[in-house]
CSV table of C-alpha atoms in Angstrom, one decimal:
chain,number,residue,atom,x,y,z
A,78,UNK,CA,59.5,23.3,122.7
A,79,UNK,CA,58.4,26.8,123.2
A,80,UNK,CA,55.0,28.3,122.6
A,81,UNK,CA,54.1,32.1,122.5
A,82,UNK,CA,51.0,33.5,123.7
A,83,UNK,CA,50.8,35.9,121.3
A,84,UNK,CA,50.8,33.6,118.2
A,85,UNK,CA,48.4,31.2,119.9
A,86,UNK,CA,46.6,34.1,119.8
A,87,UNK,CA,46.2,33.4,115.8
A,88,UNK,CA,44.4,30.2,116.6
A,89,UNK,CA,42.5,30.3,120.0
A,90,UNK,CA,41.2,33.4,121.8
A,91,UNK,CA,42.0,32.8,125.5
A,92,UNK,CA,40.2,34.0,128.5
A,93,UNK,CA,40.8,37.4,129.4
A,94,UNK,CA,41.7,37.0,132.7
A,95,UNK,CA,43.8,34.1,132.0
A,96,UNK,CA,46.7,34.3,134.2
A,97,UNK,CA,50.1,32.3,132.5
A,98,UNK,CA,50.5,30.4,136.3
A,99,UNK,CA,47.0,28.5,135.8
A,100,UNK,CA,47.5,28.4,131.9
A,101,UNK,CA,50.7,26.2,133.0
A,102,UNK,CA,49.5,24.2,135.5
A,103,UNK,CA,46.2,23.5,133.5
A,104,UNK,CA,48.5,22.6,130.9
A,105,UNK,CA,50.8,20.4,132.9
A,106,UNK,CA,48.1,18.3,134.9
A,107,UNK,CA,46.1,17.7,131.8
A,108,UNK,CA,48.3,17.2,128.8
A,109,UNK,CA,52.1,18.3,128.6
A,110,UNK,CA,54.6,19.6,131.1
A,111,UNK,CA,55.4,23.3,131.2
A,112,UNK,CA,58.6,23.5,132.7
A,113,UNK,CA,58.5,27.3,132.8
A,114,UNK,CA,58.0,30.7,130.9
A,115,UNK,CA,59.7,34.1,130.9
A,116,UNK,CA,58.4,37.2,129.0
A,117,UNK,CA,59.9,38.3,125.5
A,118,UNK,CA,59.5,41.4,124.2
A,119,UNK,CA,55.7,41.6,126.0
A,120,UNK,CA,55.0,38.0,125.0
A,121,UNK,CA,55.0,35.4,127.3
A,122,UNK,CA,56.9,32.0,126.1
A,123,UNK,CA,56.4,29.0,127.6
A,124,UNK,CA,58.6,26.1,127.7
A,125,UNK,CA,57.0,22.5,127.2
A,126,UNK,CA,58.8,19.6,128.2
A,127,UNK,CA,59.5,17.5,124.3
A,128,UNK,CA,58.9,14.0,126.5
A,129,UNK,CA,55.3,14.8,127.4
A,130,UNK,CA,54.9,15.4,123.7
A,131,UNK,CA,56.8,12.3,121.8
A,132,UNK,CA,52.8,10.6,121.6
A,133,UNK,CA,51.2,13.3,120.8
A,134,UNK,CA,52.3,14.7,117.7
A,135,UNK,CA,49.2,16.9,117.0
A,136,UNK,CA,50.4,18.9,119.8
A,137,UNK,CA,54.0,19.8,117.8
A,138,UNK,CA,52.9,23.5,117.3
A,139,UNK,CA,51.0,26.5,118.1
A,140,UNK,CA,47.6,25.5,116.8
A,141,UNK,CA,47.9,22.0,118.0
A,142,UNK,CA,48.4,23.5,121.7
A,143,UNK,CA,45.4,25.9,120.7
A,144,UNK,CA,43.0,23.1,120.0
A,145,UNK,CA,44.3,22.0,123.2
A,146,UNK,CA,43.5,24.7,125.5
A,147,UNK,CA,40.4,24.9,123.6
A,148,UNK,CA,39.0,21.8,125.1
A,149,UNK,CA,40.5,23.0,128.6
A,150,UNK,CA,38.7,26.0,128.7
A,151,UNK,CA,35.5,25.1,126.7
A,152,UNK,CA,36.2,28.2,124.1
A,153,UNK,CA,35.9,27.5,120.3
A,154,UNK,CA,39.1,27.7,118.1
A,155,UNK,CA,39.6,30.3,115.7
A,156,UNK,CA,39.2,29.5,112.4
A,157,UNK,CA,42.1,28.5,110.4
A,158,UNK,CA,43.1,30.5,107.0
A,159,UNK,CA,42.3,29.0,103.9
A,160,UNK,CA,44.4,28.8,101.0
A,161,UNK,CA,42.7,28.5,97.4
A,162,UNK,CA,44.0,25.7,95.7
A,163,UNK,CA,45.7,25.9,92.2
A,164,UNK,CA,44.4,23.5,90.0
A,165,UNK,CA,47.2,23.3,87.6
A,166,UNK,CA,49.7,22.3,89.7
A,167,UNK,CA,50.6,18.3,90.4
A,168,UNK,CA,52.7,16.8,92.6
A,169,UNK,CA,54.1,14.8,89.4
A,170,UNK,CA,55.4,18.3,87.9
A,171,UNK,CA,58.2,18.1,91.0
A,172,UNK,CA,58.5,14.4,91.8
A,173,UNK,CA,59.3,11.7,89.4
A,174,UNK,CA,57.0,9.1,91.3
A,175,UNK,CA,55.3,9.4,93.9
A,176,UNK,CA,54.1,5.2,95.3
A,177,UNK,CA,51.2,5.8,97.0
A,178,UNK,CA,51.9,2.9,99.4
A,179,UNK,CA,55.0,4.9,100.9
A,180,UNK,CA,53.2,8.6,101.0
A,181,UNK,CA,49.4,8.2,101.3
A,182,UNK,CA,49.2,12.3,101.4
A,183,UNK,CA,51.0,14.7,99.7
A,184,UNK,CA,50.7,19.2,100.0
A,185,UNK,CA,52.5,21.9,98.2
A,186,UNK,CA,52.2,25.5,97.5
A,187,UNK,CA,53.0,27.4,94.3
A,188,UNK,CA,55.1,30.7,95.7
A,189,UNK,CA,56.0,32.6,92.4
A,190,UNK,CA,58.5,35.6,92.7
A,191,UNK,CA,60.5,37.4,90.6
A,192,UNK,CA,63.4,39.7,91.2
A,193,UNK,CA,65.5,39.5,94.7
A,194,UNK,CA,63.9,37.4,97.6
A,195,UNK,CA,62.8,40.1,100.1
A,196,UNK,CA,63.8,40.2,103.5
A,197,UNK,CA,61.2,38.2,105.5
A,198,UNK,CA,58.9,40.1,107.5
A,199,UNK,CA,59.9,42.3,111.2
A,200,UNK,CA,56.6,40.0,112.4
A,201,UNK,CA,57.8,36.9,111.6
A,202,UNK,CA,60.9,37.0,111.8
A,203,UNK,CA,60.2,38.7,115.9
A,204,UNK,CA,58.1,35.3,116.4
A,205,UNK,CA,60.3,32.7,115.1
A,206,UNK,CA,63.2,35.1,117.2
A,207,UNK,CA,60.9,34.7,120.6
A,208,UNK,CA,60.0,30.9,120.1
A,209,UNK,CA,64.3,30.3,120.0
A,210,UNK,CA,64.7,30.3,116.1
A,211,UNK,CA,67.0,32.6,114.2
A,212,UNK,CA,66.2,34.0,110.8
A,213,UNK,CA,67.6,32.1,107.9
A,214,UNK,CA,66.2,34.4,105.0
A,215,UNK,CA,62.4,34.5,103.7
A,216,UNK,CA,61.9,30.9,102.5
A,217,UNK,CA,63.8,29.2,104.9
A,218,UNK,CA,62.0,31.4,107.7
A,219,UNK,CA,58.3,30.8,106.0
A,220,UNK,CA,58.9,26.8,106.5
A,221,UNK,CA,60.1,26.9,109.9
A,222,UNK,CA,56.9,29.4,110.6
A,223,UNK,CA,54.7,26.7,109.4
A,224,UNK,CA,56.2,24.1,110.6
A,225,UNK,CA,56.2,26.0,114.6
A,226,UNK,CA,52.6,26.9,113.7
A,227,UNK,CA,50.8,24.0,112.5
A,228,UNK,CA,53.6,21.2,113.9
């Protein structure tokens, strides 16, 4: 798995004077293996061993590995956007049945657009790009972002 500074940045702000050598080895002799990093386009990426992670799935993306460093380094997480919910909108609109006994939670988004899909964002699609991911158009690119972000 690979993790970018920069968008841990979004969840965690890290020590200043943080160099990536002792971020890595912090990282490896408390929770995962960092088997290395190289610097992207003036972001360091590091690469995480996927073994080390297999029983901890909370740490399957950026804010998971924030939280993470947060307790190594005794520094509060950043607060996590919130997203308003839309009352009108049921999972039963989109699923014929949903048995509560196979899916105990269940989350979705409305995202309304009309007209052409734009492109998806320089941004996004530059930190999807740095983590190893290529850009498969807007929607396709927004659920691999969340799903690298949150895990």
């Amino acid at each position: 798995m690979k993790i970018s500074l920069e968008w841990l940045g979004d969840f965690i702000a890290l020590p200043q004077d943080l160099d990536v050598a002792s971020l890595a080895n912090e990282l490896t002799l408390r929770t995962v293996e960092v088997e290395g990093w190289d610097t992207v386009d003036d972001d360091v990426v590091l690469e995480i061993d996927n073994k080390s992670l297999t029983n901890r799935p909370d740490l399957w993306g950026h804010c998971g590995i924030a939280r993470e460093l947060a307790a190594i380094y005794n520094v509060p997480p950043l607060p996590l956007p919130s997203v308003k919910p839309d009352p009108e909108l049921r999972a039963d609109q989109l699923i014929d049945v949903i048995d509560p006994a196979v899916c105990r939670a269940f989350s979705l988004i409305r995202v309304e657009r009309s007209g052409p899909v734009p492109p998806t964002p320089p941004w996004m699609r530059r930190r999807l790009q740095r983590v190893g991911q290529r850009s498969l158009g807007l929607y396709a690119d927004l659920t691999n972002y969340v799903m690298l972000a949150l895990g």
